Amino acid sequence: MSNVIVENYIKAPILYWENSHELIDFDKPYSCTSQICNQSFYDAPFFHYWAKRLMPALVDHLRDTHQFSELEYSQSAVYHRKLWELVYICQAFYERGMLKEGKRGVVFGVGEECLPDLFASFGCEILATDLNADADEAQDWIKSGQNAAGNLDKLNKYRFCEPDDFRKKVTYRDVNMNEIPADITDYDFCWSTCAFEHLGSLNHGIEFVKNSLKTLKPGGIAIHTTEYNIYSNQATFESKGLSLYRRKDIEYLVSELQRGGAAVSPIDWHIGNDYLDRFIDLPPYSKKGMHLRLLIQGFPCTSIGLIIKKL
């Protein structure tokens, strides 16, 4: 426990601690494979290209959630797991040839995310989906600026794509991630950004990831990120509003995907040993851009990303 840095440790104890991340060697043909957020990712040569483009959107998100202020924004990038997720998704799709004219993608739980706008600027056609704004479950997301309520202008506010072109490339549809309509098919790629942990249970999230592949054509790519319980492979937190995935849950999901005929990029289980890999942020959270790990219900968590190919 001594190599973990936690502010106000006595007031927010870590409940469980297990060593479950031994490394597995494997060939890594891409820069991005299925992997856990860690500080070394920020050293990748592609990182600052994407970060420079995405930072305005990230800073707005952090300011809206009271995690960042205008005066503290003086860097080209901040060490925040949300930036990791956005860069990771962008680079993984780019490496696999998805970000170009004529490719079609669908995003689940879009909120006010900037990626549909950015991908449209590469020539992609995007279907943005989210929970119907009239649903009871959507009200808290709307209040926190994480449901666009069908307003496409909220997805184009950073002008990665000019408004006229954006309207040609991006459409919106209400979709419950637990009940994906059967007519959403034949897409080249799909994604969700830390969304499937909110679907009601661990199993609901697993079923969503499996069902998301039905929206793809053969050879299509799905990328999903979620909350990951770093240090416990036994106890975890599961509720209607939020569930924390353990290593064994991810491994079960991978086995289910493979059993269904999909290929999952090998998982790099390296959690890192740099300073911010050992710093666990606590509410109200750091305003200095140091937020790769956080404490949720007593469990140190971060983000994990899965890259899946429909065969």
XYZ file of N, CA, C and O in Angstrom, residues 141-252:
448
model
N -28.434 13.328 -16.392
C -27.427 13.526 -17.439
C -27.616 14.870 -18.133
O -26.640 15.537 -18.498
N -28.847 15.256 -18.325
C -29.116 16.555 -18.952
C -28.625 17.687 -18.051
O -27.978 18.640 -18.516
N -28.887 17.583 -16.761
C -28.467 18.621 -15.813
C -26.950 18.770 -15.770
O -26.436 19.867 -15.558
N -26.240 17.661 -15.947
C -24.779 17.711 -15.884
C -24.137 17.920 -17.257
O -22.921 17.801 -17.399
N -24.960 18.230 -18.275
C -24.426 18.487 -19.603
C -23.913 17.243 -20.297
O -23.028 17.328 -21.150
N -24.498 16.090 -19.967
C -24.027 14.844 -20.562
C -25.125 14.121 -21.332
O -25.078 12.915 -21.521
N -26.107 14.884 -21.773
C -27.112 14.393 -22.706
C -27.505 15.579 -23.574
O -27.957 16.602 -23.070
N -27.309 15.451 -24.870
C -27.548 16.571 -25.779
C -29.016 16.804 -26.048
O -29.379 17.800 -26.689
N -29.885 15.899 -25.578
C -31.335 16.031 -25.751
C -31.711 16.227 -27.216
O -32.633 16.967 -27.545
N -30.978 15.573 -28.096
C -31.280 15.630 -29.521
C -30.851 16.900 -30.215
O -31.131 17.088 -31.407
N -30.168 17.792 -29.523
C -29.752 19.076 -30.102
C -28.386 18.916 -30.771
O -27.348 18.908 -30.109
N -28.369 18.809 -32.083
C -27.117 18.597 -32.809
C -26.151 19.759 -32.669
O -24.936 19.583 -32.775
N -26.672 20.965 -32.431
C -25.775 22.122 -32.282
C -24.809 21.918 -31.122
O -23.671 22.403 -31.163
N -25.241 21.191 -30.081
C -24.361 20.944 -28.942
C -23.196 20.025 -29.307
O -22.175 20.013 -28.616
N -23.359 19.264 -30.374
C -22.287 18.368 -30.819
C -21.353 19.032 -31.809
O -20.332 18.456 -32.181
N -21.682 20.249 -32.221
C -20.887 20.944 -33.238
C -20.297 22.249 -32.714
O -19.820 23.085 -33.466
N -20.296 22.431 -31.390
C -19.917 23.739 -30.854
C -18.428 24.052 -30.988
O -18.029 25.210 -30.879
N -17.593 23.041 -31.257
C -16.155 23.313 -31.404
C -15.746 23.502 -32.864
O -14.585 23.784 -33.152
N -16.707 23.316 -33.771
C -16.514 23.615 -35.186
C -15.313 22.868 -35.784
O -14.580 23.408 -36.604
N -15.120 21.618 -35.373
C -14.158 20.788 -36.102
C -14.627 20.661 -37.552
O -13.828 20.596 -38.477
N -15.924 20.620 -37.706
C -16.561 20.529 -39.007
C -17.460 21.747 -39.174
O -18.162 22.125 -38.235
N -17.421 22.387 -40.324
C -18.277 23.553 -40.546
C -19.754 23.145 -40.439
O -20.118 22.032 -40.834
N -20.598 24.034 -39.876
C -21.988 23.652 -39.592
C -22.734 23.008 -40.752
O -23.450 22.012 -40.551
N -22.601 23.549 -41.958
C -23.323 22.971 -43.097
C -22.849 21.553 -43.385
O -23.658 20.654 -43.640
N -21.538 21.356 -43.352
C -20.994 20.017 -43.576
C -21.366 19.081 -42.434
O -21.657 17.896 -42.653
N -21.360 19.625 -41.213
C -21.721 18.822 -40.047
C -23.138 18.267 -40.191
O -23.385 17.082 -39.920
N -24.061 19.108 -40.614
C -25.461 18.676 -40.749
C -25.617 17.614 -41.835
O -26.546 16.800 -41.790
N -24.723 17.606 -42.800
C -24.764 16.586 -43.845
C -24.176 15.265 -43.357
O -24.559 14.192 -43.824
N -23.250 15.360 -42.434
C -22.502 14.179 -42.008
C -23.040 13.532 -40.730
O -22.854 12.333 -40.515
N -23.679 14.313 -39.844
C -24.057 13.810 -38.528
C -25.574 13.865 -38.355
O -26.200 14.901 -38.587
N -26.155 12.759 -37.953
C -27.582 12.693 -37.639
C -27.740 12.195 -36.200
O -26.807 11.656 -35.607
N -28.930 12.372 -35.659
C -29.185 11.982 -34.273
C -30.397 11.056 -34.197
O -31.362 11.195 -34.960
N -30.345 10.137 -33.207
C -31.485 9.249 -32.952
C -31.508 8.869 -31.479
O -30.455 8.584 -30.888
N -32.687 8.874 -30.878
C -32.838 8.386 -29.504
C -32.637 6.875 -29.481
O -33.303 6.151 -30.242
N -31.722 6.416 -28.621
C -31.476 4.975 -28.493
C -31.180 4.639 -27.039
O -30.320 5.256 -26.406
N -31.905 3.650 -26.521
C -31.601 3.071 -25.220
C -30.541 2.004 -25.451
O -30.755 1.055 -26.208
N -29.392 2.133 -24.803
C -28.292 1.203 -25.034
C -28.633 -0.222 -24.636
O -27.980 -1.170 -25.093
N -29.647 -0.399 -23.805
C -30.099 -1.747 -23.441
C -31.047 -2.345 -24.473
O -31.391 -3.527 -24.375
N -31.467 -1.526 -25.437
C -32.423 -1.996 -26.451
C -32.054 -1.380 -27.806
O -32.786 -0.559 -28.355
N -30.918 -1.766 -28.350
C -30.459 -1.202 -29.620
C -31.397 -1.651 -30.740
O -31.609 -2.861 -30.931
N -31.980 -0.720 -31.490
C -32.901 -1.098 -32.569
C -32.218 -1.968 -33.624
O -31.050 -1.745 -33.976
N -32.945 -2.946 -34.121
C -32.381 -3.908 -35.065
C -32.043 -3.288 -36.418
O -31.266 -3.859 -37.189
N -32.643 -2.115 -36.719
C -32.390 -1.519 -38.029
C -31.129 -0.652 -38.057
O -30.801 -0.074 -39.101
N -30.413 -0.546 -36.940
C -29.116 0.159 -36.952
C -28.055 -0.880 -37.316
O -27.573 -1.633 -36.458
N -27.742 -0.957 -38.575
C -26.853 -2.003 -39.081
C -25.920 -1.457 -40.152
O -26.094 -0.341 -40.645
N -24.925 -2.283 -40.494
C -24.048 -2.052 -41.645
C -23.128 -0.847 -41.472
O -22.748 -0.196 -42.443
N -22.737 -0.564 -40.231
C -21.783 0.510 -39.961
C -20.357 -0.044 -39.971
O -20.126 -1.226 -39.728
N -19.423 0.849 -40.254
C -18.010 0.461 -40.259
C -17.417 0.441 -38.856
O -16.503 -0.335 -38.585
N -17.926 1.300 -37.984
C -17.384 1.358 -36.626
C -18.433 1.899 -35.661
O -19.396 2.556 -36.058
N -18.223 1.588 -34.390
C -19.079 2.142 -33.335
C -18.232 2.334 -32.091
O -17.159 1.728 -31.951
N -18.730 3.171 -31.170
C -17.985 3.408 -29.942
C -18.895 3.947 -28.846
O -19.996 4.414 -29.090
N -18.387 3.858 -27.622
C -18.991 4.534 -26.474
C -17.866 4.920 -25.533
O -16.849 4.222 -25.436
N -18.041 6.045 -24.859
C -17.009 6.587 -23.981
C -17.518 6.582 -22.546
O -18.347 7.404 -22.169
N -17.028 5.626 -21.754
C -17.433 5.487 -20.354
C -18.952 5.617 -20.210
O -19.454 6.532 -19.554
N -19.672 4.713 -20.848
C -21.135 4.748 -20.815
C -21.740 3.439 -20.342
O -22.742 3.443 -19.619
N -21.153 2.301 -20.717
C -21.872 1.053 -20.461
C -21.837 0.615 -19.005
O -22.571 -0.300 -18.610
N -21.047 1.306 -18.165
C -21.090 1.014 -16.735
C -22.333 1.596 -16.065
O -22.600 1.325 -14.889
N -23.112 2.392 -16.801
C -24.306 3.035 -16.239
C -25.612 2.351 -16.661
O -26.687 2.931 -16.479
N -25.551 1.144 -17.188
C -26.723 0.536 -17.811
C -27.573 -0.317 -16.874
O -28.551 -0.915 -17.311
N -27.210 -0.399 -15.599
C -28.057 -1.103 -14.659
C -27.373 -2.192 -13.875
O -27.776 -2.503 -12.751
N -26.334 -2.808 -14.446
C -25.596 -3.868 -13.763
C -24.363 -4.208 -14.589
O -24.220 -3.769 -15.743
N -23.481 -5.010 -14.011
C -22.320 -5.492 -14.764
C -22.773 -6.258 -16.002
O -22.222 -6.083 -17.094
N -23.776 -7.093 -15.844
C -24.231 -7.909 -16.971
C -24.894 -7.068 -18.060
O -24.745 -7.363 -19.253
N -25.622 -6.019 -17.663
C -26.223 -5.150 -18.678
C -25.145 -4.539 -19.577
O -25.316 -4.449 -20.803
N -24.043 -4.108 -18.976
C -22.965 -3.535 -19.769
C -22.342 -4.555 -20.706
O -22.035 -4.247 -21.872
N -22.148 -5.763 -20.209
C -21.572 -6.831 -21.033
C -22.481 -7.144 -22.227
O -22.019 -7.291 -23.366
N -23.780 -7.224 -21.968
C -24.723 -7.501 -23.055
C -24.733 -6.376 -24.081
O -24.854 -6.615 -25.289
N -24.605 -5.129 -23.614
C -24.549 -4.012 -24.552
C -23.362 -4.141 -25.488
O -23.493 -3.971 -26.714
N -22.177 -4.407 -24.949
C -20.985 -4.509 -25.798
C -21.183 -5.596 -26.847
O -20.875 -5.413 -28.033
N -21.724 -6.735 -26.433
C -21.977 -7.820 -27.386
C -22.980 -7.376 -28.458
O -22.778 -7.610 -29.658
N -24.051 -6.722 -28.031
C -25.089 -6.297 -28.976
C -24.633 -5.173 -29.893
O -25.147 -5.036 -31.013
N -23.672 -4.372 -29.439
C -23.193 -3.265 -30.282
C -22.577 -3.782 -31.580
O -22.585 -3.086 -32.599
N -22.060 -5.004 -31.557
C -21.437 -5.560 -32.765
C -22.464 -5.837 -33.856
O -22.117 -5.921 -35.045
N -23.738 -5.967 -33.468
C -24.785 -6.194 -34.464
C -24.971 -4.988 -35.374
O -25.573 -5.109 -36.448
N -24.491 -3.825 -34.944
C -24.619 -2.618 -35.774
C -23.538 -2.549 -36.847
O -23.581 -1.652 -37.700
N -22.564 -3.462 -36.806
C -21.403 -3.384 -37.688
C -21.494 -4.367 -38.854
O -22.077 -5.448 -38.737
N -20.852 -4.013 -39.938
C -20.648 -4.950 -41.028
C -19.443 -5.838 -40.688
O -18.643 -5.480 -39.806
N -19.281 -6.989 -41.323
C -18.093 -7.813 -41.073
C -16.812 -7.005 -41.310
O -16.701 -6.262 -42.283
N -15.872 -7.130 -40.382
C -14.647 -6.336 -40.443
C -14.755 -5.016 -39.710
O -13.759 -4.297 -39.565
N -15.965 -4.687 -39.217
C -16.161 -3.437 -38.495
C -15.481 -3.450 -37.131
O -15.213 -4.501 -36.553
N -15.214 -2.242 -36.619
C -14.471 -2.071 -35.363
C -15.354 -1.389 -34.316
O -15.977 -0.361 -34.593
N -15.386 -1.975 -33.120
C -16.053 -1.353 -31.967
C -14.998 -1.007 -30.925
O -14.096 -1.813 -30.660
N -15.106 0.178 -30.354
C -14.228 0.588 -29.261
C -15.101 1.105 -28.128
O -15.928 1.999 -28.319
N -14.921 0.527 -26.955
C -15.699 0.938 -25.787
C -14.755 1.125 -24.607
O -13.874 0.296 -24.361
N -14.946 2.229 -23.881
C -14.205 2.447 -22.640
C -15.184 2.376 -21.472
O -16.382 2.623 -21.628
N -14.650 2.044 -20.305
C -15.507 1.940 -19.124
C -14.681 2.137 -17.867
O -13.449 2.217 -17.911
N -15.384 2.228 -16.732
C -14.724 2.344 -15.431
C -14.108 0.998 -15.052
O -14.754 -0.044 -15.175
N -12.871 1.045 -14.547
C -12.159 -0.188 -14.222
C -11.667 -0.157 -12.788
O -10.978 0.775 -12.367
N -12.034 -1.190 -12.042
C -11.637 -1.381 -10.647
C -10.214 -1.938 -10.633
O -9.998 -3.121 -10.893
N -9.230 -1.087 -10.333
C -7.834 -1.442 -10.577
C -7.330 -2.571 -9.686
O -6.681 -3.506 -10.146
N -7.581 -2.495 -8.404
C -6.849 -3.329 -7.461
C -7.653 -4.470 -6.852
O -7.119 -5.225 -6.043
N -8.913 -4.604 -7.180
C -9.693 -5.708 -6.628
C -10.258 -6.561 -7.747
O -10.958 -6.052 -8.634
N -9.961 -7.854 -7.684
C -10.544 -8.790 -8.639
C -11.645 -9.629 -7.985
O -12.130 -10.580 -8.573
N -12.025 -9.266 -6.765
C -13.081 -9.974 -6.049
C -14.214 -8.996 -5.720
O -15.213 -8.962 -6.413
N -14.061 -8.208 -4.672
C -15.105 -7.249 -4.312
C -15.152 -6.113 -5.331
O -14.130 -5.725 -5.908
N -16.340 -5.577 -5.562
C -16.500 -4.420 -6.425
C -17.793 -3.711 -6.066
O -18.489 -4.095 -5.120
N -18.121 -2.660 -6.815
C -19.348 -1.902 -6.589
C -20.269 -2.098 -7.785
O -19.854 -1.931 -8.941
N -21.511 -2.452 -7.525
C -22.504 -2.659 -8.585
C -23.827 -2.061 -8.136
O -24.319 -2.362 -7.054
N -24.378 -1.181 -8.958
C -25.653 -0.560 -8.654
C -26.374 -0.261 -9.956
O -25.806 -0.413 -11.053
N -27.613 0.213 -9.856
C -28.384 0.540 -11.055
C -27.737 1.666 -11.843
O -27.796 1.691 -13.069
N -27.110 2.593 -11.136
C -26.542 3.759 -11.810
C -25.085 3.626 -12.201
O -24.618 4.321 -13.102
N -24.345 2.730 -11.536
C -22.911 2.616 -11.806
C -22.403 1.263 -11.364
O -22.703 0.815 -10.245
N -21.614 0.622 -12.224
C -20.962 -0.639 -11.888
C -19.488 -0.548 -12.261
O -19.141 0.005 -13.308
N -18.634 -1.091 -11.402
C -17.195 -1.036 -11.599
C -16.697 -2.408 -12.047
O -16.836 -3.402 -11.328
N -16.084 -2.450 -13.226
C -15.639 -3.717 -13.808
C -14.272 -4.128 -13.281
O -13.345 -3.323 -13.233
N -14.173 -5.388 -12.889
C -12.919 -5.979 -12.440
C -12.241 -6.688 -13.613
O -12.836 -6.875 -14.673
N -11.009 -7.125 -13.367
C -10.304 -7.859 -14.417
C -11.101 -9.096 -14.839
O -11.224 -9.387 -16.036
N -11.647 -9.823 -13.890
C -12.360 -11.046 -14.258
C -13.625 -10.752 -15.059
O -14.037 -11.563 -15.896
N -14.244 -9.591 -14.838
C -15.412 -9.205 -15.638
C -15.004 -8.924 -17.078
O -15.697 -9.312 -18.025
N -13.882 -8.223 -17.227
C -13.378 -7.926 -18.570
C -12.977 -9.210 -19.279
O -13.267 -9.401 -20.474
N -12.315 -10.100 -18.566
C -11.908 -11.371 -19.176
C -13.130 -12.199 -19.579
O -13.124 -12.849 -20.635
N -14.178 -12.169 -18.761
C -15.411 -12.867 -19.131
C -16.026 -12.243 -20.382
O -16.463 -12.965 -21.298
